């Protein structure tokens, strides 16, 4: 007669983040997923237009997203990229700052903002010479 194996030990539930040591805590990711299918569709259309360097169409799609979701970080950041590509550095900075406020832990947005700052400094240097 075969013996049945003993039951597996029960796993303890994961501890909440509040009990983790400070050095092991991770920053909470900011929600960037669009809330509605309409917004998802607009973001996808904006990305497609941006990939084709059709900046006017892409900007229109992203502005429509912002009409629906004023703090949508994808739309804000991509409008910043568009304005950077158009050498409209003040506008690029404004959009990227708004995106950084909406998602303060988003390193991609902060990197893009750094690129804009660097471009502005290069532009100032060229103007002085």
Short mmCIF file of N, CA and C in Angstrom, two decimals:
data_model
loop_
_atom_site.label_atom_id
_atom_site.label_comp_id
_atom_site.label_asym_id
_atom_site.label_seq_id
_atom_site.Cartn_x
_atom_site.Cartn_y
_atom_site.Cartn_z
N UNK A 1 0.83 -1.17 0.00
CA UNK A 1 0.00 0.00 0.00
C UNK A 1 0.88 1.25 0.00
N UNK A 2 0.57 2.21 -0.89
CA UNK A 2 1.38 3.42 -1.00
C UNK A 2 0.97 4.44 0.04
N UNK A 3 1.98 5.11 0.55
CA UNK A 3 1.71 6.17 1.51
C UNK A 3 1.52 7.47 0.74
N UNK A 4 0.61 8.28 1.20
CA UNK A 4 0.43 9.59 0.58
C UNK A 4 1.44 10.55 1.19
N UNK A 5 2.00 11.41 0.36
CA UNK A 5 2.99 12.35 0.89
C UNK A 5 2.33 13.35 1.84
N UNK A 6 3.10 13.86 2.77
CA UNK A 6 2.53 14.85 3.69
C UNK A 6 2.17 16.13 2.92
N UNK A 7 1.21 16.89 3.41
CA UNK A 7 0.83 18.12 2.71
C UNK A 7 1.99 19.11 2.70
N UNK A 8 2.04 19.90 1.65
CA UNK A 8 3.10 20.91 1.52
C UNK A 8 2.91 21.97 2.60
N UNK A 9 4.02 22.51 3.09
CA UNK A 9 3.89 23.55 4.11
C UNK A 9 3.19 24.78 3.52
N UNK A 10 2.42 25.44 4.36
CA UNK A 10 1.71 26.63 3.91
C UNK A 10 2.69 27.79 3.81
N UNK A 11 2.51 28.57 2.74
CA UNK A 11 3.34 29.76 2.56
C UNK A 11 2.75 30.88 3.38
N UNK A 12 3.66 31.66 3.98
CA UNK A 12 3.20 32.82 4.73
C UNK A 12 2.84 33.92 3.74
N UNK A 13 1.80 34.70 4.03
CA UNK A 13 1.45 35.79 3.12
C UNK A 13 2.57 36.83 3.08
N UNK A 14 2.67 37.49 1.96
CA UNK A 14 3.70 38.52 1.80
C UNK A 14 3.46 39.64 2.80
N UNK A 15 4.56 40.17 3.31
CA UNK A 15 4.44 41.26 4.27
C UNK A 15 4.13 42.56 3.52
N UNK A 16 3.32 43.41 4.11
CA UNK A 16 3.04 44.69 3.47
C UNK A 16 4.30 45.53 3.37
N UNK A 17 4.32 46.46 2.45
CA UNK A 17 5.49 47.30 2.21
C UNK A 17 5.88 48.12 3.42
N UNK A 18 4.89 48.45 4.28
CA UNK A 18 5.21 49.28 5.44
C UNK A 18 6.18 48.59 6.39
N UNK A 19 6.21 47.27 6.38
CA UNK A 19 7.08 46.56 7.31
C UNK A 19 8.46 46.28 6.74
N UNK A 20 8.66 46.58 5.47
CA UNK A 20 9.97 46.34 4.86
C UNK A 20 10.96 47.39 5.37
N UNK A 21 12.22 47.01 5.52
CA UNK A 21 13.21 47.99 5.93
C UNK A 21 13.29 49.13 4.91
N UNK A 22 13.63 50.31 5.39
CA UNK A 22 13.64 51.50 4.54
C UNK A 22 14.52 51.32 3.29
N UNK A 23 15.68 50.66 3.44
CA UNK A 23 16.58 50.51 2.31
C UNK A 23 16.07 49.51 1.28
N UNK A 24 15.05 48.73 1.62
CA UNK A 24 14.51 47.75 0.68
C UNK A 24 13.20 48.20 0.06
N UNK A 25 12.67 49.35 0.52
CA UNK A 25 11.42 49.83 -0.03
C UNK A 25 11.62 50.26 -1.47
N UNK A 26 10.64 49.98 -2.29
CA UNK A 26 10.70 50.39 -3.68
C UNK A 26 9.68 51.49 -3.90
N UNK A 27 10.00 52.38 -4.84
CA UNK A 27 9.05 53.43 -5.16
C UNK A 27 7.86 52.82 -5.87
N UNK A 28 6.69 53.34 -5.54
CA UNK A 28 5.49 52.84 -6.18
C UNK A 28 5.44 53.37 -7.61
N UNK A 29 5.19 52.51 -8.59
CA UNK A 29 5.08 53.01 -9.95
C UNK A 29 3.83 53.85 -10.08
N UNK A 30 3.93 54.90 -10.86
CA UNK A 30 2.79 55.77 -11.09
C UNK A 30 1.92 55.17 -12.19
N UNK A 31 0.61 55.28 -12.04
CA UNK A 31 -0.26 54.72 -13.08
C UNK A 31 -0.15 55.56 -14.35
N UNK A 32 0.16 54.91 -15.44
CA UNK A 32 0.24 55.60 -16.72
C UNK A 32 -0.69 54.96 -17.74
N UNK A 33 -1.32 53.87 -17.37
CA UNK A 33 -2.21 53.19 -18.30
C UNK A 33 -3.47 54.03 -18.49
N UNK A 34 -3.87 54.21 -19.72
CA UNK A 34 -5.07 54.99 -19.97
C UNK A 34 -6.31 54.29 -19.42
N UNK A 35 -7.30 55.08 -19.06
CA UNK A 35 -8.48 54.53 -18.41
C UNK A 35 -9.53 54.03 -19.40
N UNK A 36 -9.53 54.55 -20.59
CA UNK A 36 -10.60 54.19 -21.52
C UNK A 36 -10.05 53.67 -22.84
N UNK A 37 -10.85 52.88 -23.54
CA UNK A 37 -10.41 52.42 -24.86
C UNK A 37 -10.19 53.57 -25.83
N UNK A 38 -10.97 54.65 -25.70
CA UNK A 38 -10.79 55.81 -26.59
C UNK A 38 -9.40 56.42 -26.39
N UNK A 39 -8.99 56.54 -25.15
CA UNK A 39 -7.67 57.11 -24.86
C UNK A 39 -6.58 56.19 -25.37
N UNK A 40 -6.74 54.89 -25.16
CA UNK A 40 -5.73 53.94 -25.67
C UNK A 40 -5.60 54.07 -27.19
N UNK A 41 -6.73 54.18 -27.87
CA UNK A 41 -6.72 54.30 -29.32
C UNK A 41 -6.01 55.59 -29.74
N UNK A 42 -6.33 56.68 -29.08
CA UNK A 42 -5.68 57.95 -29.41
C UNK A 42 -4.17 57.90 -29.16
N UNK A 43 -3.77 57.27 -28.05
CA UNK A 43 -2.33 57.15 -27.77
C UNK A 43 -1.63 56.31 -28.83
N UNK A 44 -2.26 55.22 -29.25
CA UNK A 44 -1.67 54.38 -30.30
C UNK A 44 -1.57 55.14 -31.62
N UNK A 45 -2.59 55.90 -31.95
CA UNK A 45 -2.55 56.70 -33.18
C UNK A 45 -1.48 57.78 -33.08
N UNK A 46 -1.36 58.37 -31.91
CA UNK A 46 -0.31 59.38 -31.70
C UNK A 46 1.08 58.78 -31.84
N UNK A 47 1.28 57.59 -31.26
CA UNK A 47 2.59 56.92 -31.38
C UNK A 47 2.91 56.61 -32.84
N UNK A 48 1.91 56.14 -33.57
CA UNK A 48 2.13 55.81 -34.99
C UNK A 48 2.50 57.05 -35.77
N UNK A 49 1.80 58.14 -35.53
CA UNK A 49 2.11 59.39 -36.23
C UNK A 49 3.49 59.91 -35.84
N UNK A 50 3.83 59.80 -34.57
CA UNK A 50 5.15 60.24 -34.10
C UNK A 50 6.25 59.41 -34.75
N UNK A 51 6.04 58.11 -34.88
CA UNK A 51 7.04 57.24 -35.51
C UNK A 51 7.28 57.64 -36.97
N UNK A 52 6.23 58.17 -37.61
CA UNK A 52 6.34 58.64 -39.00
C UNK A 52 6.80 60.09 -39.09
N UNK A 53 7.09 60.68 -37.93
CA UNK A 53 7.49 62.09 -37.84
C UNK A 53 6.41 63.04 -38.34
N UNK A 54 5.16 62.60 -38.23
CA UNK A 54 4.00 63.44 -38.54
C UNK A 54 3.62 64.14 -37.24
N UNK A 55 4.41 65.18 -36.90
CA UNK A 55 4.29 65.81 -35.59
C UNK A 55 2.95 66.49 -35.37
N UNK A 56 2.38 67.10 -36.42
CA UNK A 56 1.10 67.79 -36.25
C UNK A 56 -0.01 66.81 -35.90
N UNK A 57 -0.07 65.68 -36.61
CA UNK A 57 -1.09 64.68 -36.32
C UNK A 57 -0.88 64.10 -34.93
N UNK A 58 0.35 63.77 -34.60
CA UNK A 58 0.64 63.20 -33.28
C UNK A 58 0.26 64.17 -32.18
N UNK A 59 0.63 65.44 -32.34
CA UNK A 59 0.30 66.44 -31.33
C UNK A 59 -1.22 66.57 -31.17
N UNK A 60 -1.94 66.52 -32.27
CA UNK A 60 -3.40 66.59 -32.20
C UNK A 60 -3.98 65.43 -31.41
N UNK A 61 -3.47 64.23 -31.63
CA UNK A 61 -3.94 63.05 -30.89
C UNK A 61 -3.65 63.20 -29.40
N UNK A 62 -2.42 63.63 -29.08
CA UNK A 62 -2.04 63.76 -27.68
C UNK A 62 -2.81 64.89 -26.99
N UNK A 63 -3.09 65.98 -27.70
CA UNK A 63 -3.88 67.05 -27.11
C UNK A 63 -5.31 66.59 -26.83
N UNK A 64 -5.84 65.74 -27.71
CA UNK A 64 -7.17 65.19 -27.47
C UNK A 64 -7.16 64.30 -26.23
N UNK A 65 -6.09 63.53 -26.06
CA UNK A 65 -5.95 62.71 -24.85
C UNK A 65 -5.97 63.62 -23.62
N UNK A 66 -5.24 64.73 -23.69
CA UNK A 66 -5.18 65.63 -22.53
C UNK A 66 -6.53 66.29 -22.25
N UNK A 67 -7.35 66.47 -23.28
CA UNK A 67 -8.71 66.96 -23.04
C UNK A 67 -9.49 65.97 -22.18
N UNK A 68 -9.23 64.67 -22.40
CA UNK A 68 -9.93 63.61 -21.66
C UNK A 68 -9.26 63.31 -20.32
N UNK A 69 -7.93 63.32 -20.31
CA UNK A 69 -7.14 63.00 -19.11
C UNK A 69 -6.00 64.00 -19.00
N UNK A 70 -6.24 65.13 -18.33
CA UNK A 70 -5.25 66.22 -18.29
C UNK A 70 -3.87 65.86 -17.73
N UNK A 71 -3.77 64.79 -16.97
CA UNK A 71 -2.45 64.41 -16.41
C UNK A 71 -1.92 63.12 -17.02
N UNK A 72 -2.37 62.77 -18.20
CA UNK A 72 -1.88 61.55 -18.84
C UNK A 72 -0.40 61.74 -19.17
N UNK A 73 0.43 60.99 -18.48
CA UNK A 73 1.88 61.19 -18.60
C UNK A 73 2.43 60.79 -19.96
N UNK A 74 1.82 59.82 -20.61
CA UNK A 74 2.29 59.42 -21.95
C UNK A 74 2.07 60.57 -22.93
N UNK A 75 0.88 61.16 -22.90
CA UNK A 75 0.58 62.27 -23.80
C UNK A 75 1.47 63.47 -23.49
N UNK A 76 1.62 63.80 -22.21
CA UNK A 76 2.47 64.94 -21.84
C UNK A 76 3.92 64.73 -22.28
N UNK A 77 4.46 63.56 -21.99
CA UNK A 77 5.86 63.29 -22.34
C UNK A 77 6.06 63.29 -23.86
N UNK A 78 5.12 62.68 -24.58
CA UNK A 78 5.29 62.64 -26.04
C UNK A 78 5.10 64.00 -26.68
N UNK A 79 4.25 64.85 -26.10
CA UNK A 79 4.18 66.23 -26.59
C UNK A 79 5.51 66.94 -26.33
N UNK A 80 6.13 66.64 -25.20
CA UNK A 80 7.46 67.19 -24.93
C UNK A 80 8.47 66.74 -25.97
N UNK A 81 8.42 65.48 -26.36
CA UNK A 81 9.32 64.96 -27.40
C UNK A 81 9.06 65.66 -28.73
N UNK A 82 7.80 65.82 -29.08
CA UNK A 82 7.45 66.48 -30.34
C UNK A 82 7.99 67.90 -30.35
N UNK A 83 7.76 68.64 -29.28
CA UNK A 83 8.24 70.03 -29.22
C UNK A 83 9.77 70.09 -29.24
N UNK A 84 10.42 69.12 -28.64
CA UNK A 84 11.89 69.05 -28.71
C UNK A 84 12.33 68.84 -30.16
N UNK A 85 11.68 67.93 -30.85
CA UNK A 85 12.02 67.65 -32.25
C UNK A 85 11.81 68.89 -33.12
N UNK A 86 10.86 69.72 -32.74
CA UNK A 86 10.57 70.95 -33.48
C UNK A 86 11.42 72.12 -32.99
N UNK A 87 12.35 71.84 -32.08
CA UNK A 87 13.24 72.83 -31.48
C UNK A 87 12.45 73.92 -30.74
N UNK A 88 11.33 73.55 -30.19
CA UNK A 88 10.53 74.45 -29.35
C UNK A 88 10.80 74.05 -27.90
N UNK A 89 11.98 74.44 -27.44
CA UNK A 89 12.49 73.92 -26.16
C UNK A 89 11.68 74.39 -24.96
N UNK A 90 11.16 75.61 -24.98
CA UNK A 90 10.33 76.06 -23.85
C UNK A 90 9.07 75.21 -23.73
N UNK A 91 8.42 74.97 -24.86
CA UNK A 91 7.22 74.13 -24.85
C UNK A 91 7.56 72.70 -24.42
N UNK A 92 8.67 72.18 -24.93
CA UNK A 92 9.10 70.82 -24.56
C UNK A 92 9.29 70.73 -23.05
N UNK A 93 9.99 71.72 -22.49
CA UNK A 93 10.21 71.72 -21.05
C UNK A 93 8.89 71.78 -20.28
N UNK A 94 7.97 72.61 -20.72
CA UNK A 94 6.69 72.73 -20.02
C UNK A 94 5.93 71.40 -20.00
N UNK A 95 5.85 70.74 -21.13
CA UNK A 95 5.15 69.45 -21.17
C UNK A 95 5.85 68.41 -20.31
N UNK A 96 7.17 68.36 -20.39
CA UNK A 96 7.91 67.36 -19.62
C UNK A 96 7.86 67.63 -18.12
N UNK A 97 7.83 68.89 -17.74
CA UNK A 97 7.67 69.23 -16.32
C UNK A 97 6.32 68.75 -15.80
N UNK A 98 5.27 68.97 -16.60
CA UNK A 98 3.94 68.52 -16.21
C UNK A 98 3.92 66.99 -16.08
N UNK A 99 4.57 66.30 -17.00
CA UNK A 99 4.64 64.84 -16.93
C UNK A 99 5.40 64.40 -15.68
N UNK A 100 6.48 65.12 -15.35
CA UNK A 100 7.28 64.77 -14.17
C UNK A 100 6.49 65.01 -12.88
N UNK A 101 5.64 66.01 -12.85
CA UNK A 101 4.80 66.25 -11.68
C UNK A 101 3.76 65.14 -11.56
N UNK A 102 3.18 64.75 -12.70
CA UNK A 102 2.15 63.70 -12.68
C UNK A 102 2.73 62.34 -12.33
N UNK A 103 3.97 62.09 -12.70
CA UNK A 103 4.63 60.80 -12.42
C UNK A 103 6.05 61.07 -11.94
N UNK A 104 6.21 61.49 -10.68
CA UNK A 104 7.53 61.90 -10.20
C UNK A 104 8.59 60.81 -10.20
N UNK A 105 8.20 59.56 -10.26
CA UNK A 105 9.18 58.47 -10.24
C UNK A 105 9.51 57.93 -11.63
N UNK A 106 9.01 58.57 -12.67
CA UNK A 106 9.24 58.11 -14.03
C UNK A 106 10.60 58.61 -14.52
N UNK A 107 11.57 57.72 -14.54
CA UNK A 107 12.93 58.10 -14.92
C UNK A 107 13.04 58.49 -16.38
N UNK A 108 12.20 57.92 -17.23
CA UNK A 108 12.24 58.27 -18.65
C UNK A 108 11.90 59.74 -18.86
N UNK A 109 10.86 60.21 -18.19
CA UNK A 109 10.48 61.62 -18.31
C UNK A 109 11.58 62.52 -17.79
N UNK A 110 12.18 62.14 -16.69
CA UNK A 110 13.27 62.95 -16.13
C UNK A 110 14.48 62.97 -17.07
N UNK A 111 14.75 61.87 -17.72
CA UNK A 111 15.85 61.82 -18.69
C UNK A 111 15.56 62.74 -19.87
N UNK A 112 14.33 62.70 -20.36
CA UNK A 112 13.96 63.58 -21.47
C UNK A 112 14.07 65.05 -21.08
N UNK A 113 13.68 65.36 -19.87
CA UNK A 113 13.81 66.72 -19.38
C UNK A 113 15.28 67.14 -19.35
N UNK A 114 16.15 66.24 -18.96
CA UNK A 114 17.59 66.52 -18.98
C UNK A 114 18.11 66.77 -20.38
N UNK A 115 17.59 66.05 -21.36
CA UNK A 115 17.98 66.26 -22.76
C UNK A 115 17.58 67.67 -23.20
N UNK A 116 16.39 68.09 -22.80
CA UNK A 116 15.92 69.44 -23.16
C UNK A 116 16.80 70.50 -22.51
N UNK A 117 17.13 70.32 -21.22
CA UNK A 117 18.01 71.27 -20.55
C UNK A 117 19.37 71.35 -21.24
N UNK A 118 19.89 70.20 -21.62
CA UNK A 118 21.18 70.16 -22.30
C UNK A 118 21.11 70.89 -23.64
N UNK A 119 20.05 70.67 -24.39
CA UNK A 119 19.89 71.34 -25.68
C UNK A 119 19.78 72.85 -25.50
N UNK A 120 19.11 73.26 -24.45
CA UNK A 120 18.98 74.69 -24.19
C UNK A 120 20.35 75.31 -23.88
N UNK A 121 21.15 74.61 -23.09
CA UNK A 121 22.48 75.10 -22.76
C UNK A 121 23.36 75.19 -24.02
N UNK A 122 23.28 74.17 -24.88
CA UNK A 122 24.05 74.21 -26.13
C UNK A 122 23.62 75.40 -26.98
N UNK A 123 22.35 75.64 -27.01
CA UNK A 123 21.81 76.75 -27.79
C UNK A 123 22.31 78.09 -27.23
N UNK A 124 22.33 78.23 -25.91
CA UNK A 124 22.83 79.47 -25.29
C UNK A 124 24.31 79.66 -25.61
N UNK A 125 25.07 78.57 -25.55
CA UNK A 125 26.50 78.64 -25.83
C UNK A 125 26.74 79.08 -27.27
N UNK A 126 25.99 78.54 -28.20
CA UNK A 126 26.14 78.90 -29.60
C UNK A 126 25.77 80.37 -29.84
N UNK A 127 24.78 80.85 -29.12
CA UNK A 127 24.35 82.24 -29.28
C UNK A 127 25.41 83.20 -28.77
N UNK A 128 26.17 82.81 -27.74
CA UNK A 128 27.21 83.66 -27.18
C UNK A 128 28.41 83.76 -28.11
N UNK A 129 28.67 82.74 -28.89
CA UNK A 129 29.87 82.71 -29.74
C UNK A 129 29.64 83.33 -31.06
#
